[in-house]
mmCIF file of C-alpha atoms in Angstrom:
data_model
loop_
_atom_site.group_PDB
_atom_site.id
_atom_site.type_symbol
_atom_site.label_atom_id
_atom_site.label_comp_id
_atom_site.label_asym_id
_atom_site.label_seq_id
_atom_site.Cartn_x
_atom_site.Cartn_y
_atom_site.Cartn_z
ATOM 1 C CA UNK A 121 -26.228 16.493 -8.050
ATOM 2 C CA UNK A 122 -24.576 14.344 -5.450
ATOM 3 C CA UNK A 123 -22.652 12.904 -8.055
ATOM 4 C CA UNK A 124 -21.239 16.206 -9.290
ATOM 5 C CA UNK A 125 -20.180 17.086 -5.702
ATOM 6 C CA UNK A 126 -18.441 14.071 -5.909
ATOM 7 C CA UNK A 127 -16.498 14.039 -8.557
ATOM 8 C CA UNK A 128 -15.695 17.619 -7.796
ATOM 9 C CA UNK A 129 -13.887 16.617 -4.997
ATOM 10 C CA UNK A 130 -17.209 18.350 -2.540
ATOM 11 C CA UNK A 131 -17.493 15.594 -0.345
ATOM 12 C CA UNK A 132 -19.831 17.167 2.646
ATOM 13 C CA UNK A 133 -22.105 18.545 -0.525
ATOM 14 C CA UNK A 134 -22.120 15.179 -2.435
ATOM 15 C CA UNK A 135 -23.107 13.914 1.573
ATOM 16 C CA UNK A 136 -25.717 16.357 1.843
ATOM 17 C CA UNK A 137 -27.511 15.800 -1.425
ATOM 18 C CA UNK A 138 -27.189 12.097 -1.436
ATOM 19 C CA UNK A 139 -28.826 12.438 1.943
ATOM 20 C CA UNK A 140 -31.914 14.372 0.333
ATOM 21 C CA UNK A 141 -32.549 11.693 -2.694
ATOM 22 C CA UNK A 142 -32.333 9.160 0.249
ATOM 23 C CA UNK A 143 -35.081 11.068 1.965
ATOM 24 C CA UNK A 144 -37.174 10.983 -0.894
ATOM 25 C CA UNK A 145 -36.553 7.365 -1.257
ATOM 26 C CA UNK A 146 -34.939 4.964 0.871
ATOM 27 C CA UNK A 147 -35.096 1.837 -0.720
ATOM 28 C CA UNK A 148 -32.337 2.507 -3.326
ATOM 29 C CA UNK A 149 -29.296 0.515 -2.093
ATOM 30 C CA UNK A 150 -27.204 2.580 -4.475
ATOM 31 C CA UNK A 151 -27.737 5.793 -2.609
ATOM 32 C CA UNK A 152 -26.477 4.602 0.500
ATOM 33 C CA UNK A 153 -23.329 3.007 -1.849
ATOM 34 C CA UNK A 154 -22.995 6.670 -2.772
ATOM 35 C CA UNK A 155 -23.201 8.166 0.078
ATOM 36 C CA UNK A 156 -20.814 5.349 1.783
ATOM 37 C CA UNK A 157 -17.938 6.339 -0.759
ATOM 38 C CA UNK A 158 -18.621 10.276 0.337
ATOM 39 C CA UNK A 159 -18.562 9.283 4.019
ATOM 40 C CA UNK A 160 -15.398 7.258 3.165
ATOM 41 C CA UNK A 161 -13.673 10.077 1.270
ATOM 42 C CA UNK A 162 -14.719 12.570 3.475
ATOM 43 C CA UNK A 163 -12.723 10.975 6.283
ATOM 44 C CA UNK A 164 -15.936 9.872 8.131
ATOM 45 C CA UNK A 165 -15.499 6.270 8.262
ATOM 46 C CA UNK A 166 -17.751 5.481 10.771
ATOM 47 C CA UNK A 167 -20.843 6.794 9.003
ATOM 48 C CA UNK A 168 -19.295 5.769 5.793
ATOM 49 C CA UNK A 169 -19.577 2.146 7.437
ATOM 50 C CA UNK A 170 -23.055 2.561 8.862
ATOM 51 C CA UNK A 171 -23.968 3.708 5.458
ATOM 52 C CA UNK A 172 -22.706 0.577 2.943
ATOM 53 C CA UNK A 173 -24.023 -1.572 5.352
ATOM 54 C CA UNK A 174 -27.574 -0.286 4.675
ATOM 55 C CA UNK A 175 -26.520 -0.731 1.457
ATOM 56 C CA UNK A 176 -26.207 -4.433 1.971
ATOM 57 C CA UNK A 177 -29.191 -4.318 3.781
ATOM 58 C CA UNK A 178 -31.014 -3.299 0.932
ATOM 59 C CA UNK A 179 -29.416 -5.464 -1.696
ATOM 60 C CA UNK A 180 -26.708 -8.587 -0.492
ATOM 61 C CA UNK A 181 -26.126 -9.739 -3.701
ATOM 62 C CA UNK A 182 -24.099 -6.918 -5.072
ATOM 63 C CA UNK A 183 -20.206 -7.678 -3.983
ATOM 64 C CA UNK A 184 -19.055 -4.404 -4.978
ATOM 65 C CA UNK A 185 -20.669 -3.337 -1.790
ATOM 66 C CA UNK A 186 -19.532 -5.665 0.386
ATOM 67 C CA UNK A 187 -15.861 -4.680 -1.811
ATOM 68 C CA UNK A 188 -16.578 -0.900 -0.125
ATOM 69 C CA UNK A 189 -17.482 -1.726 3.040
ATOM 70 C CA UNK A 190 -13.924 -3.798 3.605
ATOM 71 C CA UNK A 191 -12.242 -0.598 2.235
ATOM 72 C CA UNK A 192 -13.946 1.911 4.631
ATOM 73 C CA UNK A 193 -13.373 -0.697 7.851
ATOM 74 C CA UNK A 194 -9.626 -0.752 6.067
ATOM 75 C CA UNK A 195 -8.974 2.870 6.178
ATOM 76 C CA UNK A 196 -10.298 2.707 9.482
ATOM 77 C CA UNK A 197 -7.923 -0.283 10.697
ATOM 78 C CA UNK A 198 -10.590 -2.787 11.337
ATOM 79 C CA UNK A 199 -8.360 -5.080 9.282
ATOM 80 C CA UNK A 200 -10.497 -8.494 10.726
ATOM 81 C CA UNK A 201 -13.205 -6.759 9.854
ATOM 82 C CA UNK A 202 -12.247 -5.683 6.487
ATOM 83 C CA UNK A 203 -11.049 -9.464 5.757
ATOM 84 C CA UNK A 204 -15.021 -10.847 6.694
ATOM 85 C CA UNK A 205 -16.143 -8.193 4.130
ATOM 86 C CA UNK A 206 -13.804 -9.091 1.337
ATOM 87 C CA UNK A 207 -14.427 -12.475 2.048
ATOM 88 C CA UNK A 208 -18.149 -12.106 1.391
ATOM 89 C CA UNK A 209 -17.421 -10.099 -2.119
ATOM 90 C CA UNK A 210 -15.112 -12.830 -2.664
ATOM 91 C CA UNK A 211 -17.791 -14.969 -2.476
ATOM 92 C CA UNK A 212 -20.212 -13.505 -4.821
ATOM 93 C CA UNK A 213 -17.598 -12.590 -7.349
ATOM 94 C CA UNK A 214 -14.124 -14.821 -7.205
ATOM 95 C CA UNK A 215 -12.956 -13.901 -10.571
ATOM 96 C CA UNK A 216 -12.037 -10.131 -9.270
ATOM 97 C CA UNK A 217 -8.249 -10.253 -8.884
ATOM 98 C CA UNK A 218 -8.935 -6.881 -6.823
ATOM 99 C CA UNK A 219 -10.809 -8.030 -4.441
ATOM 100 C CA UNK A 220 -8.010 -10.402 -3.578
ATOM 101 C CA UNK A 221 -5.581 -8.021 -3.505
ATOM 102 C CA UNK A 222 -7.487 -5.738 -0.875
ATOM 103 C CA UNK A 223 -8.050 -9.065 1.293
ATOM 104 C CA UNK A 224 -4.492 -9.724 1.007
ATOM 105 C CA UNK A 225 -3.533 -6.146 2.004
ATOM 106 C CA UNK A 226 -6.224 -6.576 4.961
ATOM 107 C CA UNK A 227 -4.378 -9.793 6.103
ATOM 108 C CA UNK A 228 -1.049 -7.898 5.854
ATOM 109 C CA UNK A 229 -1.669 -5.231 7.671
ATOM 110 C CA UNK A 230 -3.603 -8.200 10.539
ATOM 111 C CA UNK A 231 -0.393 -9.292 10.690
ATOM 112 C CA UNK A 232 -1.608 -12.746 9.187
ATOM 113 C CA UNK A 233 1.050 -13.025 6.434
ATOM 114 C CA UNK A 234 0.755 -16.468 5.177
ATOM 115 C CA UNK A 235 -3.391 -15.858 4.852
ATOM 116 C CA UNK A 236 -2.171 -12.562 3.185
ATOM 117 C CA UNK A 237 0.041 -14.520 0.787
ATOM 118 C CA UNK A 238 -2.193 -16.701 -0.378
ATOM 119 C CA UNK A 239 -4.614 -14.121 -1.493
ATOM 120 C CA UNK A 240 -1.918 -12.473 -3.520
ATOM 121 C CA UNK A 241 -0.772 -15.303 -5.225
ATOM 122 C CA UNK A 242 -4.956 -15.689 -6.107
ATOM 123 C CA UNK A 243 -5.031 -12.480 -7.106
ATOM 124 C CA UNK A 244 -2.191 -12.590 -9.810
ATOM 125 C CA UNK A 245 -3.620 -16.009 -10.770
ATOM 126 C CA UNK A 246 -6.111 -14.092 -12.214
ATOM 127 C CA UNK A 247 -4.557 -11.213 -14.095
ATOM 128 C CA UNK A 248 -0.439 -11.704 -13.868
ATOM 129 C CA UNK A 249 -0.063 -8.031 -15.384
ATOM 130 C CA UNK A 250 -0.411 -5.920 -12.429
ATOM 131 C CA UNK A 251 2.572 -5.250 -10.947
ATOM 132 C CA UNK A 252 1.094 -3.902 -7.578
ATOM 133 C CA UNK A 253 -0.206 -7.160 -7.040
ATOM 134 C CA UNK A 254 3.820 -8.831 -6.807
ATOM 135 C CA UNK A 255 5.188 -5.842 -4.995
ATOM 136 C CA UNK A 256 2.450 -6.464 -2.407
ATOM 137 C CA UNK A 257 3.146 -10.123 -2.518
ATOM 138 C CA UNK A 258 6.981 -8.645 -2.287
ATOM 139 C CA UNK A 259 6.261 -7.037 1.195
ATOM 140 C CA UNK A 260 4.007 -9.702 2.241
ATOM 141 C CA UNK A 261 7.367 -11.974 1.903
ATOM 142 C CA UNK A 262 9.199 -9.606 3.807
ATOM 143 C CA UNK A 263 6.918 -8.844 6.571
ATOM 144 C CA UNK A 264 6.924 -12.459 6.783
ATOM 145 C CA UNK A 265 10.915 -12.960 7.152
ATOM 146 C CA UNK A 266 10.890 -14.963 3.576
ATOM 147 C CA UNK A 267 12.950 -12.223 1.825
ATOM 148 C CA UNK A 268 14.449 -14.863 -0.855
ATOM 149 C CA UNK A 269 10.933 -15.156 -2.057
ATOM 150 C CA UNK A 270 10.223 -11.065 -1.325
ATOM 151 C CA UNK A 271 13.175 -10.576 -3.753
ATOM 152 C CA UNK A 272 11.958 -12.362 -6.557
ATOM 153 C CA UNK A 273 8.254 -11.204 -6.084
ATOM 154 C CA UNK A 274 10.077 -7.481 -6.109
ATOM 155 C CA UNK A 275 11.378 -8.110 -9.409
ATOM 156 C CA UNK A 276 8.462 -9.359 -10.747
ATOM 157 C CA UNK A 277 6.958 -5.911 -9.811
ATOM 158 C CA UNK A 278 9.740 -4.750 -11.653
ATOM 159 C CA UNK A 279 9.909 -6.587 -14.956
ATOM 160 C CA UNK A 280 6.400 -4.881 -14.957
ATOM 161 C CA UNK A 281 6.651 -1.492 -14.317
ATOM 162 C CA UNK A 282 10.654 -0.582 -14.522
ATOM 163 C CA UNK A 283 9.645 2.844 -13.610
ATOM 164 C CA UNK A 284 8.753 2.595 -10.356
ATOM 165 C CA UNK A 285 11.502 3.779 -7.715
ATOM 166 C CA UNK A 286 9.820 2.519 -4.869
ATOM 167 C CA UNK A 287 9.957 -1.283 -6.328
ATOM 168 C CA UNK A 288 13.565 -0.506 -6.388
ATOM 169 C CA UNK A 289 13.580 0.667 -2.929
ATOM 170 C CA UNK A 290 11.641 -2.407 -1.448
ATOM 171 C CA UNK A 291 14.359 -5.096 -3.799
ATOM 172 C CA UNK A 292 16.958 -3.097 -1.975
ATOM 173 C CA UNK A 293 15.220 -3.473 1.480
ATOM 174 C CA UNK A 294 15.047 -7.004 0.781
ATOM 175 C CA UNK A 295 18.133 -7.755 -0.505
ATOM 176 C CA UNK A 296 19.913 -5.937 2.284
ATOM 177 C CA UNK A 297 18.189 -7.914 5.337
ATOM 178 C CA UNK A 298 19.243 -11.198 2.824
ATOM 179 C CA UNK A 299 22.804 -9.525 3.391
ATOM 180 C CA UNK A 300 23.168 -9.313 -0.498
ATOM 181 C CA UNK A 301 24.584 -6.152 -0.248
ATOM 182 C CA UNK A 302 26.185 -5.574 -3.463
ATOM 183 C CA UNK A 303 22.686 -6.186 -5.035
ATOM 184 C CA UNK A 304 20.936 -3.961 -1.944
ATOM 185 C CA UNK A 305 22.935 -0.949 -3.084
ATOM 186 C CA UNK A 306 22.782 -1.445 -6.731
ATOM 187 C CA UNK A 307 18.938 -1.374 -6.539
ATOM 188 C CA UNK A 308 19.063 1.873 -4.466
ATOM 189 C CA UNK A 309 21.085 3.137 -7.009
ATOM 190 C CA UNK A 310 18.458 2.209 -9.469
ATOM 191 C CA UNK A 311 15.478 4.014 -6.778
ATOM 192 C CA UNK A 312 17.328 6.970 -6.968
ATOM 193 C CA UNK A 313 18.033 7.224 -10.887
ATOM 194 C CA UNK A 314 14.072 7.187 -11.222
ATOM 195 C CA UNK A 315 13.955 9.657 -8.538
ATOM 196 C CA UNK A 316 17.008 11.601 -6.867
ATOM 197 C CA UNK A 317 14.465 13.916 -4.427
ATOM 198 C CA UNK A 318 13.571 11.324 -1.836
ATOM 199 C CA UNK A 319 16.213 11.334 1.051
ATOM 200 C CA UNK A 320 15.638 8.200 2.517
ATOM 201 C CA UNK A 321 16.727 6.730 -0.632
ATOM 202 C CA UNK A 322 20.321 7.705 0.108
ATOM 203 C CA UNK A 323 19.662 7.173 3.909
ATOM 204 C CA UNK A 324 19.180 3.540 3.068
ATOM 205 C CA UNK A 325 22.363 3.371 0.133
ATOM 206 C CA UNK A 326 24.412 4.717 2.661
ATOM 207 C CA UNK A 327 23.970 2.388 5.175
ATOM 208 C CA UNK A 328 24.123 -0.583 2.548
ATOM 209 C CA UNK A 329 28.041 0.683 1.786
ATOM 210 C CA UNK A 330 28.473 1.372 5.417
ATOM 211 C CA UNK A 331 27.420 -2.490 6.530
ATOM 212 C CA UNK A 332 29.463 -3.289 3.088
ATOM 213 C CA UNK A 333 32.854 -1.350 4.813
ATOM 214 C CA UNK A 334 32.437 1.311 1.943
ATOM 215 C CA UNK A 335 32.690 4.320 4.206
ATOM 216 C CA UNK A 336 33.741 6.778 2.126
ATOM 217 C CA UNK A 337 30.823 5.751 0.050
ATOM 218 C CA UNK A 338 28.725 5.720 2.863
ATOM 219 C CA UNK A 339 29.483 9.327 3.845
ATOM 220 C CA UNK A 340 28.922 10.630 0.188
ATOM 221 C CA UNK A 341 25.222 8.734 0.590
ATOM 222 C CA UNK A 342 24.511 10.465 4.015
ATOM 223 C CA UNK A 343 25.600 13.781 2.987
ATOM 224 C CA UNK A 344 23.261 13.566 0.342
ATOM 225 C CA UNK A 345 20.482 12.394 2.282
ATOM 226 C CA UNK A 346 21.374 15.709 4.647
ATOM 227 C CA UNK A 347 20.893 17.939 1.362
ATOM 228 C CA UNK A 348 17.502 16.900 1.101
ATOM 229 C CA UNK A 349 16.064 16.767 4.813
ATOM 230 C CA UNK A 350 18.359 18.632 7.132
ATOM 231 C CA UNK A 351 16.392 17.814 9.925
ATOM 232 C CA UNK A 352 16.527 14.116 10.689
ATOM 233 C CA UNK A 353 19.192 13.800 13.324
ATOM 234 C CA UNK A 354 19.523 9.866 12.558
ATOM 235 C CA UNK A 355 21.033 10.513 9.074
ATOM 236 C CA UNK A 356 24.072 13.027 11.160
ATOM 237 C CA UNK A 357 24.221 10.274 13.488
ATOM 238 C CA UNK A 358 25.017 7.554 10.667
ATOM 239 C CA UNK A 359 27.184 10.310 8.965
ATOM 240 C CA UNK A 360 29.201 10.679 12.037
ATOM 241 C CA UNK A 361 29.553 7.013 12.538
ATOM 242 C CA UNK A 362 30.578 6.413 8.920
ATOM 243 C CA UNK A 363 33.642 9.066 10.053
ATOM 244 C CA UNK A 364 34.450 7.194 12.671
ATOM 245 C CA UNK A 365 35.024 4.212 10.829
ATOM 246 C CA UNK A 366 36.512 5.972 7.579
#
C-alpha cells in the first residue's frame, strides 16, 4: 500500500502506511529505506535522515542505503555529510559510476573542487556515455577557475546529448570568462535555437556582443530578454548601457 502512495505521488500516505508495516515489524531494513525516500520526497529531510539511518542500522551492507542517506543530507545541504555517506556506498560498491557522480556533486557544492573533480573523472571512467557526468565535470572546472578544461568537458556533454540548451549555456559561460567571445556568443546562439523561451539566454548573448563592442547587437539581445521577463531591472540597466555606448 505504501508503495502505491508512493508512486502516486501521496507522500504523507505512503509515510503513514510504511509506518504501520514498520509497527508490525521492525526489523525489515527495507521499510525504513521506504519510508526514508517518502520522508525525503515529502520535503522532511530530517526524519527522512533519521529513518535510512535505521536502515543502516538494520542492514550495513547494502550501499544503496548508505547511496540515500547522502542524497537526503544533500537536499538538506549537509554536503560533508553527504560526502562520508557516499564514501561508505562507495566502498561497498565502487563500480557505480552514480555514486561517484553524487559524491562529486557533494564535493562541488562543499566547495572542494579538486576532491569533486576527481570523483567525476571516476565516475565517467566507468560509463563514458552519460553526458551529465562531463557537464558536471564542466562546472566543476569552472567553479574551480580552470575554464580551458570546463570548455572541453562542456563539449563533451555536448557531443553526447546535442539537445541540451543548457550545455550550450554553460560552453558559453565558460568560454566568455576565457574571453573567447566569438565562441561565448555562438554557443548562446546555439542555447537559444534549442530553446528561444528562457530570457537569461539572451541576457547572457547580449552581454557577450556588448563586452565584444557589438552594441547594436547587444541591444537586439536585451530587448529580447525584456520580451520574455519584463521585470528584471538588470536586463533595462544593460539595455540602457548598451545605448550609451551604441
Amino acid at each position: 500500500l505504501g508503495f502505491a502512495y508512493f508512486v502516486n505521488d501521496q507522500y504523507a500516505e505512503a509515510i503513514s502506511a510504511y509506518k504501520q508495516a514498520i509497527g508490525l515489524n521492525s526489523k525489515d531494513p527495507d521499510y525504513y529505506d521506504k519510508l526514508g525516500s517518502a520522508y525525503r520526497l515529502n520535503d522532511q529531510y530530517a526524519e527522512a535522515i533519521s529513518a535510512y539511518k535505521q536502515a543502516i542500522g538494520l542492514n550495513s551492507k547494502k550501499p544503496d542505503y548508505y547511496d540515500n542517506l547522502g542524497f537526503a543530507y544533500f537536499v538538506n545541504d549537509q554536503y560533508a555529510e553527504a560526502i562520508s555517506a557516499y564514501k561508505q556506498a562507495i566502498g561497498l560498491n565502487s563500480k557505480d559510476p552514480d555514486y561517484y557522480n553524487r559524491l562529486g556533486s557533494a564535493y562541488r557544492l562543499n566547495d572542494q573542487y579538486a576532491e569533486a573533480i576527481s570523483a567525476y573523472k571516476q565516475a565517467i571512467g566507468l560509463n563514458s556515455k552519460d553526458p551529465d557526468y562531463y557537464n558536471n565535470l564542466g562546472n566543476a572546472y569552472y567553479a574551480n577557475d580552470e575554464y580551458a578544461e570546463a570548455i572541453s568537458a562542456y563539449k563533451q556533454a555536448i557531443g553526447l546529448n546535442s539537445k541540451d540548451p543548457d550545455y550550450y549555456n554553460r560552453l558559453g559561460n565558460a568560454y566568455f570568462v576565457n574571453d573567447q567571445y566569438a565562441e561565448a556568443i555562438s554557443a548562446y546562439k546555439q542555447a537559444i535555437g534549442l530553446n528561444s523561451k528562457d530570457p537569461d539566454y539572451y541576457n547572457r548573448l547580449g552581454f557577450a556582443y556588448f563586452v565584444n563592442d557589438q552594441y547594436a547587437e547587444a541591444i537586439s539581445a536585451y530587448k529580447q530578454a525584456i520580451g520574455l521577463n519584463s521585470k528584471d531591472p538588470d536586463y533595462y540597466d544593460k539595455l540602457g548601457s548598451a545605448y550609451r555606448l551604441n
